[in-house]
Amino acid sequence: MQYQSTRNKSIAITSAQAIKQGLSVEGGLFVPDSIPKVSIEEIAGLKNMNYRERAEFILSRYLTDFTAEELKYCVENAYTKEKFETDNIAPVYKLDDKAYFLELWHGPTCAFKDMALQILPYLLTTSMKKTDENDEVVILVATSGDTGKAALEGFRDVSGTRIVVFYPDNGVSEIQKLQMITQEGDNVSVCAIKGNFDDAQSGVKKIFSDGAYKELLAANRFKLSSANSINWGRLVPQIVYYFSAYADMLKADEITLGEKINVVVPTGNFGNILASYYAYQMGLPVNKFICASNKNNVLTDFIKTGKYNKNRDFHTTISPSMDILISSNLERFLYHLSDRDDKLVAEMMNKLNTEGEYEVSKEIFDRMTELFAAGCTDDEATLAAIKKCSEENGYVMDTHTAVAKSVYDNYAAETGDTTKTIIASTASPFKFNQSVLIALGGTAAVAGKDEFTLLTELSERSGMKIPQSLASLKTKPKLYTSVCEKSEMIEVVNDFLQI
Ligand SMILES: *Cc1c(COP(=O)(O)O)cnc(C)c1O
């Protein structure tokens, strides 16, 4: 299998090259030149495999230039019981006779980004070796919270890699900050910058586009890379858990082989829901995809009208990982929906860049709406969904998952669709403890309490155990307390690399 770019389909490179490169030179994203098929018998066969075996099976269909040993090495280092606090890695929780939560937050940072960022470092270092690249990889990340920590945990102590994370000094939650400044590992560095997320992001972009700096790094045997969600190496691991969930439901006799299910995903960058669409293209029986957004509802409007328009107000919500106006993985979806029309995709992306909007043809719109539904919800309804689900089902959701549940409830009420439905549960409620406690007990439940009191309080109210990785933050030494000017980011990297 070869990989082509969404903006130039004459490009043909291996998956290792695509993962190493991240983004194509003309700005497009890498996609496989055909979608591998999985037969219904093979899906049935997944029932008797554990998560690691399922991952090897699915990944081998896309990373065809990786040997079986290489894939095994990547998967077995990423999805361990030790890191995920469960051997099930991505368990399915039955809520009622229709709805099931696919829990993607049992990894070390308590959010679904771990599903991809635990394996990406191994895919990346293996790709480097396979393409005769012997320099050490230096990962630079600008984060608004979740991605930085997940990348740090993924890359820590992975040989042949170093990672530097920049976060806005006053732009992340207390728990997120604690998670980052107590980070362990000999190859990591974390620095706060005086500025907001955009400042951190532009600073990192500036370093990436500095040709002279690239040469200096190369002379010192370093090569810059990023861990962002447009890399194929982050998307492909996400396809696995949709098959895994289906296999678990089959195994528990919740569905019969071949029965179609719905998939609901709380969406930001369109990566997670796109992975489920790839699973469908491969042969997973899916009836409808339901794309859930918060008040930043650019995708809801797009799916309902065919017009993408980012020229609108940006809202800060209680589901911050979905506060996005440009969903970069949508580009891959448009490429597939248009039967791989690279010229058209390049045109639409160019329009998005210059005018902030584009519209798809009637044909693409019809294809999309045949499979995709969408809905959005505001903070108030999100909090109400958490309270209702806790009272009626005894299950406590985080704010992102609650957006999905709320949108799903509206969808089911409007359509009468009773198809069995998987709702992607993307974060542990403990990670967003403040909002979850407000949902359950009102603002009085949180007033004047520190983070660790909130964790204990949430544990008491939900009957759930505090994840070890959050509980242990209380006693971990604070290793990274420096704050730099946004103009000093390159010096921070140089200090760390000792060049
Ligand atoms: C990143 C994230 C999302 C959004 O996922 P996309 O793949 O960007 O659509 C949803 N929930 C949580 C908790 C996240 O961290």
Coordinates of C-alpha atoms and ligand atoms in Angstrom, one line a residue:
M1 CA 0.0 0.0 0.0
Q2 CA 1.2 3.5 -0.9
Y3 CA 0.2 6.8 0.6
Q4 CA -0.9 9.8 -1.5
S5 CA -1.6 13.4 -0.5
T6 CA -5.1 14.9 -0.4
R7 CA -3.9 17.8 -2.5
N8 CA -1.7 15.8 -4.9
K9 CA -2.6 12.2 -5.6
S10 CA 0.4 11.5 -7.8
I11 CA 2.6 11.3 -4.6
A12 CA 3.3 7.7 -3.7
I13 CA 5.2 6.9 -0.5
T14 CA 5.3 4.2 2.1
S15 CA 3.5 4.5 5.4
A16 CA 6.9 4.9 7.2
Q17 CA 7.7 7.9 5.0
A18 CA 4.2 9.3 5.6
I19 CA 4.5 9.0 9.3
K20 CA 8.0 10.4 9.3
Q21 CA 7.0 13.4 7.2
G22 CA 3.7 14.2 8.9
L23 CA 2.4 16.7 6.3
S24 CA 2.8 16.6 2.6
V25 CA 5.0 19.4 1.0
E26 CA 2.0 21.2 -0.7
G27 CA 0.1 21.2 2.6
G28 CA -2.1 18.1 2.0
L29 CA -2.6 15.2 4.4
F30 CA -1.5 11.6 3.7
V31 CA -4.1 8.9 3.0
P32 CA -3.8 5.3 1.9
D33 CA -4.2 4.8 -1.9
S34 CA -6.9 2.2 -1.2
I35 CA -9.0 1.2 1.8
P36 CA -8.2 -2.4 3.0
K37 CA -11.2 -4.6 3.5
V38 CA -12.0 -6.7 6.6
S39 CA -14.4 -9.6 6.0
I40 CA -17.3 -10.4 8.3
E41 CA -15.6 -13.7 9.3
E42 CA -12.4 -11.7 10.2
I43 CA -14.5 -9.4 12.3
A44 CA -16.0 -12.5 14.1
G45 CA -12.4 -13.7 14.6
L46 CA -11.5 -10.5 16.6
K47 CA -13.8 -11.7 19.4
N48 CA -11.2 -14.1 20.6
M49 CA -8.3 -11.6 20.5
N50 CA -7.1 -9.2 23.1
Y51 CA -6.7 -5.5 22.3
R52 CA -3.0 -5.8 21.3
E53 CA -3.8 -8.6 18.9
R54 CA -6.7 -6.7 17.4
A55 CA -4.4 -3.7 17.0
E56 CA -1.8 -5.7 15.2
F57 CA -4.4 -7.1 12.9
I58 CA -5.9 -3.8 11.9
L59 CA -2.6 -1.9 11.7
S60 CA -1.0 -4.6 9.5
R61 CA -3.6 -3.8 6.8
Y62 CA -2.4 -0.1 6.6
L63 CA 1.2 -0.2 7.6
T64 CA 2.1 -2.8 4.9
D65 CA 5.8 -1.9 4.9
F66 CA 6.1 -2.7 8.6
T67 CA 7.2 -6.3 9.4
A68 CA 5.0 -8.4 11.8
E69 CA 7.8 -8.1 14.4
E70 CA 7.9 -4.3 14.0
L71 CA 4.2 -4.0 14.6
K72 CA 4.3 -6.3 17.5
Y73 CA 7.0 -4.3 19.1
C74 CA 5.0 -1.0 18.6
V75 CA 1.7 -2.5 19.9
E76 CA 3.2 -4.3 22.9
N77 CA 5.1 -1.3 24.1
A78 CA 2.1 1.0 23.8
Y79 CA -1.0 -0.9 25.1
T80 CA 0.2 -2.3 28.4
K81 CA -1.9 -3.2 31.4
E82 CA 0.4 -1.1 33.5
K83 CA -0.2 2.1 31.4
F84 CA -3.9 1.6 31.0
E85 CA -4.8 0.4 34.5
T86 CA -6.8 -2.3 32.8
D87 CA -5.9 -5.1 30.4
N88 CA -9.0 -4.3 28.3
I89 CA -7.4 -1.0 27.1
A90 CA -10.7 0.3 25.6
P91 CA -13.6 -1.3 27.4
V92 CA -17.3 -1.0 26.4
Y93 CA -19.8 -0.1 29.2
K94 CA -23.4 -1.0 28.6
L95 CA -25.6 1.9 29.7
D96 CA -29.0 0.6 28.7
D97 CA -30.6 -1.6 26.0
K98 CA -29.5 0.8 23.3
A99 CA -26.5 2.9 24.3
Y100 CA -22.9 1.7 25.1
F101 CA -19.9 3.8 26.1
L102 CA -16.6 3.1 24.5
E103 CA -14.2 4.2 27.3
L104 CA -11.1 5.6 25.7
W105 CA -9.7 7.2 28.8
H106 CA -8.0 4.5 30.7
G107 CA -4.5 5.5 29.6
P108 CA -1.9 7.5 31.6
T109 CA -3.4 10.9 31.0
C110 CA -7.0 10.0 31.4
A111 CA -8.2 11.2 28.0
F112 CA -8.5 9.5 24.6
K113 CA -5.5 11.1 23.0
D114 CA -3.5 8.4 24.8
M115 CA -5.0 5.8 22.5
A116 CA -2.9 7.3 19.6
L117 CA -0.1 9.0 21.5
Q118 CA 1.0 5.9 23.4
I119 CA 1.8 4.2 20.1
L120 CA 2.9 7.1 17.9
P121 CA 6.4 7.3 19.3
Y122 CA 7.0 3.6 18.5
L123 CA 5.5 4.0 15.0
L124 CA 7.6 7.1 14.5
T125 CA 11.0 5.7 15.7
T126 CA 10.4 2.5 13.7
S127 CA 9.6 4.6 10.6
M128 CA 12.8 6.6 11.1
K129 CA 14.8 3.4 11.2
K130 CA 13.1 1.9 8.2
T131 CA 13.8 5.0 6.1
D132 CA 17.5 5.1 7.1
E133 CA 17.2 8.2 9.3
N134 CA 19.6 8.0 12.1
D135 CA 19.2 11.4 13.7
E136 CA 17.5 11.8 17.0
V137 CA 13.9 13.0 16.7
V138 CA 13.0 16.2 18.6
I139 CA 9.3 16.6 19.1
L140 CA 8.0 20.1 19.6
V141 CA 4.5 20.6 20.9
A142 CA 2.4 23.7 21.7
T143 CA -0.6 22.7 23.8
S144 CA -3.7 24.0 25.3
G145 CA -3.7 21.2 27.8
D146 CA -4.5 17.6 26.8
T147 CA -2.2 16.9 23.8
G148 CA 0.9 18.1 25.6
K149 CA 0.6 15.8 28.5
A150 CA -0.4 12.9 26.3
A151 CA 2.6 13.5 24.0
L152 CA 4.9 13.7 27.0
E153 CA 3.7 10.4 28.4
G154 CA 3.9 8.8 25.0
F155 CA 7.5 9.9 24.2
R156 CA 9.0 9.7 27.7
D157 CA 12.0 7.5 27.7
V158 CA 11.4 6.2 24.2
S159 CA 15.0 5.9 22.9
G160 CA 15.9 8.0 19.9
T161 CA 13.5 10.8 20.9
R162 CA 13.3 14.0 22.9
I163 CA 10.3 16.1 23.5
V164 CA 9.7 19.8 24.4
V165 CA 6.2 21.0 25.3
F166 CA 5.2 24.7 25.6
Y167 CA 2.0 25.7 27.2
P168 CA 0.4 29.1 27.9
D169 CA 1.1 30.1 31.5
N170 CA -2.5 31.0 32.3
G171 CA -4.2 29.0 29.7
V172 CA -4.5 25.5 31.1
S173 CA -6.4 24.0 34.0
E174 CA -4.7 23.4 37.4
I175 CA -4.8 19.6 36.9
Q176 CA -3.4 19.9 33.4
K177 CA -0.6 22.2 34.6
L178 CA 0.3 19.8 37.5
Q179 CA 0.3 16.9 35.1
M180 CA 2.9 18.6 32.9
I181 CA 5.2 20.2 35.4
T182 CA 5.6 17.0 37.3
Q183 CA 6.4 15.0 34.1
E184 CA 9.0 12.3 34.6
G185 CA 11.4 11.0 31.9
D186 CA 15.0 11.7 30.9
N187 CA 14.2 13.0 27.4
V188 CA 11.5 15.5 28.3
S189 CA 11.2 19.3 28.9
V190 CA 8.3 21.5 29.7
C191 CA 8.1 25.2 29.7
A192 CA 5.3 27.8 30.3
I193 CA 5.3 30.8 28.1
K194 CA 4.0 34.3 28.8
G195 CA 1.2 34.4 26.3
N196 CA -1.9 32.5 25.1
F197 CA -2.1 29.2 23.2
D198 CA -1.9 31.0 19.8
D199 CA 1.4 32.6 20.9
A200 CA 2.8 29.1 21.9
Q201 CA 1.5 27.7 18.6
S202 CA 3.0 30.5 16.4
G203 CA 6.3 30.2 18.3
V204 CA 6.5 26.5 17.5
K205 CA 5.5 27.0 13.9
K206 CA 8.2 29.7 13.6
I207 CA 10.9 27.2 14.8
F208 CA 9.6 24.6 12.3
S209 CA 9.9 27.0 9.4
D210 CA 13.4 28.3 10.3
G211 CA 15.6 26.8 7.6
A212 CA 18.9 27.9 9.2
Y213 CA 17.8 26.4 12.5
K214 CA 17.0 23.1 10.7
E215 CA 20.6 23.0 9.5
L216 CA 22.0 23.7 12.9
L217 CA 20.0 20.8 14.3
A218 CA 21.0 18.5 11.4
A219 CA 24.7 19.3 12.1
N220 CA 24.0 18.1 15.7
R221 CA 22.2 15.0 14.5
F222 CA 18.7 16.2 15.4
K223 CA 15.5 16.2 13.3
L224 CA 12.4 18.2 14.2
S225 CA 9.0 16.5 14.1
S226 CA 5.5 17.1 15.5
A227 CA 3.0 14.9 17.2
N228 CA -0.1 16.7 15.9
S229 CA -3.3 15.0 14.9
I230 CA -2.9 15.3 11.2
N231 CA -0.1 12.7 11.2
W232 CA -1.4 9.4 9.8
G233 CA 0.4 7.7 12.7
R234 CA -2.1 9.3 15.0
L235 CA -5.1 8.5 13.0
V236 CA -4.6 4.9 12.2
P237 CA -4.4 3.6 15.8
Q238 CA -7.9 5.1 16.3
I239 CA -9.5 2.8 13.8
V240 CA -8.7 -0.2 16.0
Y241 CA -11.0 0.6 18.9
Y242 CA -14.1 0.7 16.7
F243 CA -13.5 -2.8 15.6
S244 CA -12.5 -3.8 19.1
A245 CA -15.8 -2.4 20.5
Y246 CA -17.8 -4.2 17.9
A247 CA -16.0 -7.5 18.7
D248 CA -16.6 -7.0 22.5
M249 CA -20.3 -6.4 21.8
L250 CA -20.5 -9.5 19.7
K251 CA -18.7 -11.5 22.4
A252 CA -21.2 -10.3 25.0
D253 CA -24.1 -11.2 22.7
E254 CA -25.3 -7.6 22.6
I255 CA -25.4 -7.7 18.8
T256 CA -25.4 -10.4 16.1
L257 CA -22.6 -10.7 13.5
G258 CA -23.3 -8.2 10.7
E259 CA -25.8 -6.1 12.7
K260 CA -25.3 -2.4 12.1
I261 CA -24.5 0.0 14.9
N262 CA -24.5 3.8 15.3
V263 CA -21.4 5.7 16.3
V264 CA -21.6 9.0 18.3
V265 CA -18.4 11.0 18.7
P266 CA -17.7 14.3 20.6
T267 CA -15.8 16.0 17.9
G268 CA -13.1 18.7 17.6
N269 CA -10.5 18.1 14.9
F270 CA -12.6 15.4 13.3
G271 CA -9.9 12.8 13.9
N272 CA -11.8 10.4 16.1
I273 CA -15.0 10.3 14.0
L274 CA -12.9 10.0 10.8
A275 CA -11.3 6.9 12.2
S276 CA -14.7 5.3 12.7
Y277 CA -15.5 6.2 9.0
Y278 CA -12.3 4.4 7.9
A279 CA -13.5 1.4 10.0
Y280 CA -16.8 1.5 8.1
Q281 CA -15.1 1.7 4.7
M282 CA -13.1 -1.4 5.7
G283 CA -16.3 -3.3 6.4
L284 CA -17.5 -2.5 10.0
P285 CA -21.3 -2.6 9.9
V286 CA -22.4 1.0 10.7
N287 CA -25.8 2.6 10.2
K288 CA -25.1 6.3 11.2
F289 CA -22.3 8.4 12.4
I290 CA -23.4 11.2 14.7
C291 CA -21.0 14.1 15.0
A292 CA -21.5 16.0 18.3
S293 CA -20.2 19.5 18.9
N294 CA -20.4 22.0 21.7
K295 CA -21.3 25.7 21.2
N296 CA -18.4 25.8 18.6
N297 CA -20.8 24.2 16.1
V298 CA -19.1 24.7 12.8
L299 CA -19.3 21.0 12.0
T300 CA -23.0 20.7 12.9
D301 CA -23.7 23.5 10.4
F302 CA -21.4 21.9 7.8
I303 CA -23.1 18.5 8.0
K304 CA -26.5 20.0 8.0
T305 CA -25.9 22.5 5.1
G306 CA -22.8 21.5 3.2
K307 CA -21.3 24.9 4.0
Y308 CA -18.2 25.2 6.1
N309 CA -17.8 28.6 7.6
K310 CA -15.2 29.4 10.3
N311 CA -16.0 33.1 10.3
R312 CA -17.9 33.1 13.6
D313 CA -17.3 33.8 17.3
F314 CA -15.1 31.4 19.2
H315 CA -16.6 30.2 22.5
T316 CA -14.7 28.9 25.5
T317 CA -16.7 26.0 26.9
I318 CA -16.5 23.4 29.6
S319 CA -15.6 20.8 26.9
P320 CA -12.3 22.7 25.9
S321 CA -10.8 19.9 23.8
M322 CA -13.6 20.5 21.3
D323 CA -13.2 24.3 21.2
I324 CA -12.1 24.4 17.6
L325 CA -13.1 26.3 14.5
I326 CA -10.9 24.5 11.9
S327 CA -11.2 20.7 12.0
S328 CA -8.1 19.7 10.1
N329 CA -9.0 16.1 9.6
L330 CA -12.1 17.0 7.6
E331 CA -9.8 17.4 4.7
R332 CA -9.3 13.6 4.5
F333 CA -13.0 13.0 4.7
L334 CA -13.7 15.4 1.8
Y335 CA -11.0 13.6 -0.2
H336 CA -12.7 10.3 0.2
L337 CA -16.2 11.7 -0.3
S338 CA -15.2 13.3 -3.6
D339 CA -13.7 10.0 -4.9
R340 CA -10.2 11.3 -4.3
D341 CA -10.5 14.6 -6.2
D342 CA -7.2 16.2 -5.1
K343 CA -7.8 19.4 -7.2
L344 CA -11.2 20.0 -5.6
V345 CA -9.8 19.4 -2.1
A346 CA -6.9 21.8 -2.7
E347 CA -9.4 24.4 -4.0
M348 CA -11.7 24.1 -1.0
M349 CA -8.8 24.3 1.5
N350 CA -7.4 27.3 -0.3
K351 CA -10.8 28.9 0.0
L352 CA -10.9 28.1 3.7
N353 CA -7.6 29.8 4.0
T354 CA -8.4 32.9 2.1
E355 CA -12.1 33.4 2.7
G356 CA -12.7 31.2 5.8
E357 CA -15.4 29.2 4.1
Y358 CA -16.3 26.7 1.3
E359 CA -19.2 24.8 0.1
V360 CA -19.4 21.2 -1.1
S361 CA -21.3 20.0 -4.2
K362 CA -24.8 18.6 -4.0
E363 CA -23.4 15.1 -4.8
I364 CA -20.9 15.2 -1.9
F365 CA -23.5 16.7 0.4
D366 CA -25.9 13.8 -0.4
R367 CA -23.2 11.2 0.2
M368 CA -22.4 12.8 3.5
T369 CA -25.9 13.1 4.8
E370 CA -26.8 9.5 3.9
L371 CA -24.3 8.4 6.6
F372 CA -23.8 11.4 8.9
A373 CA -26.0 13.2 11.3
A374 CA -24.9 16.1 13.5
G375 CA -26.0 18.0 16.6
C376 CA -24.6 20.5 19.1
T377 CA -25.3 21.4 22.7
D378 CA -24.4 24.2 25.1
D379 CA -22.8 24.1 28.5
E380 CA -26.1 24.1 30.4
A381 CA -27.4 21.1 28.5
T382 CA -24.0 19.3 28.9
L383 CA -24.2 19.8 32.7
A384 CA -27.9 18.6 32.7
A385 CA -26.9 15.5 30.7
I386 CA -24.2 14.6 33.3
K387 CA -26.7 14.9 36.2
K388 CA -29.4 13.0 34.4
C389 CA -27.1 10.1 33.4
S390 CA -25.8 9.9 36.9
E391 CA -29.3 9.8 38.5
E392 CA -30.9 7.5 36.0
N393 CA -28.1 5.2 35.1
G394 CA -25.6 5.6 37.9
Y395 CA -22.9 6.5 35.3
V396 CA -20.8 9.6 35.6
M397 CA -19.6 11.1 32.4
D398 CA -17.0 13.8 31.7
T399 CA -18.1 17.0 29.9
H400 CA -17.0 15.9 26.4
T401 CA -18.7 12.6 26.6
A402 CA -21.8 14.4 28.0
V403 CA -21.9 16.6 24.8
A404 CA -22.1 13.3 22.8
K405 CA -24.7 11.8 25.1
S406 CA -26.9 14.9 24.9
V407 CA -26.7 15.1 21.1
Y408 CA -27.4 11.4 20.9
D409 CA -30.5 11.7 23.1
N410 CA -31.8 14.5 20.9
Y411 CA -31.1 12.5 17.8
A412 CA -32.8 9.4 19.1
A413 CA -35.9 11.4 20.2
E414 CA -36.1 13.2 16.8
T415 CA -35.6 10.1 14.6
G416 CA -36.9 7.2 16.7
D417 CA -33.8 5.3 15.7
T418 CA -33.3 2.4 18.0
T419 CA -30.1 1.0 16.5
K420 CA -27.6 -0.1 19.1
T421 CA -25.2 2.8 19.6
I422 CA -21.6 3.2 20.6
I423 CA -20.9 6.6 22.2
A424 CA -17.2 7.5 22.3
S425 CA -16.3 8.4 25.9
T426 CA -13.2 10.5 25.5
A427 CA -12.1 11.6 29.0
S428 CA -12.3 10.4 32.6
P429 CA -14.7 12.5 34.7
F430 CA -11.9 13.1 37.1
K431 CA -10.0 15.0 34.5
F432 CA -12.8 17.6 34.4
N433 CA -13.7 17.2 38.0
Q434 CA -14.8 20.8 38.6
S435 CA -17.5 20.9 35.9
V436 CA -18.6 17.4 36.7
L437 CA -19.1 18.2 40.4
I438 CA -21.0 21.4 39.5
A439 CA -23.3 19.2 37.4
L440 CA -23.8 16.8 40.2
G441 CA -24.0 19.1 43.2
G442 CA -24.2 22.7 42.0
T443 CA -21.5 25.4 42.5
A444 CA -21.6 24.8 46.3
A445 CA -20.1 21.4 45.7
V446 CA -16.8 23.0 44.5
A447 CA -16.6 26.3 46.3
G448 CA -13.2 26.9 48.1
K449 CA -12.0 23.3 47.4
D450 CA -8.6 22.5 45.9
E451 CA -8.0 20.0 43.1
F452 CA -7.3 17.0 45.4
T453 CA -10.3 17.6 47.6
L454 CA -12.4 17.7 44.4
L455 CA -11.0 14.4 43.2
T456 CA -11.9 12.8 46.6
E457 CA -15.3 14.4 46.5
L458 CA -16.0 13.1 43.0
S459 CA -14.8 9.7 43.9
E460 CA -17.3 9.6 46.8
R461 CA -20.2 10.9 44.7
S462 CA -19.5 8.6 41.7
G463 CA -18.3 5.5 43.5
M464 CA -15.4 5.5 41.0
K465 CA -11.8 5.1 41.9
I466 CA -9.5 8.1 41.4
P467 CA -7.1 7.2 38.5
Q468 CA -3.7 6.5 40.0
S469 CA -2.0 9.0 37.6
L470 CA -4.2 11.8 39.0
A471 CA -4.0 10.8 42.6
S472 CA -0.2 10.6 42.6
L473 CA 0.1 14.3 41.3
K474 CA -0.3 15.5 44.9
T475 CA 3.1 14.2 46.0
K476 CA 5.1 14.4 42.8
P477 CA 7.9 17.0 42.8
K478 CA 7.4 20.0 40.5
L479 CA 10.2 19.7 38.0
Y480 CA 9.5 22.4 35.5
T481 CA 8.6 25.8 37.0
S482 CA 10.3 28.1 34.5
V483 CA 8.2 30.6 32.5
C484 CA 9.8 32.0 29.3
E485 CA 9.0 35.0 27.0
K486 CA 7.5 33.9 23.7
S487 CA 10.6 35.2 22.0
E488 CA 12.8 32.9 23.9
M489 CA 11.4 29.5 22.9
I490 CA 14.3 28.6 20.6
E491 CA 16.7 29.2 23.5
V492 CA 14.7 26.8 25.6
V493 CA 15.0 24.1 23.0
N494 CA 18.8 24.8 22.6
D495 CA 19.4 24.6 26.3
F496 CA 17.6 21.3 26.5
L497 CA 19.5 19.9 23.5
Q498 CA 22.8 21.5 24.7
I499 CA 23.6 23.1 21.4
Ligands
LIG1 C1 -9.2 15.8 21.5 C2 -10.5 15.5 22.2 C3 -11.8 15.4 21.6 C4 -11.9 15.7 20.1 O1 -11.4 14.7 19.3 P1 -11.1 15.0 17.7 O2 -10.4 13.8 17.2 O3 -10.2 16.2 17.7 O4 -12.4 15.3 17.0 C5 -12.9 15.1 22.3 N1 -12.8 14.8 23.6 C6 -11.6 14.9 24.3 C7 -11.5 14.6 25.8 C8 -10.4 15.2 23.6 O5 -9.2 15.3 24.3

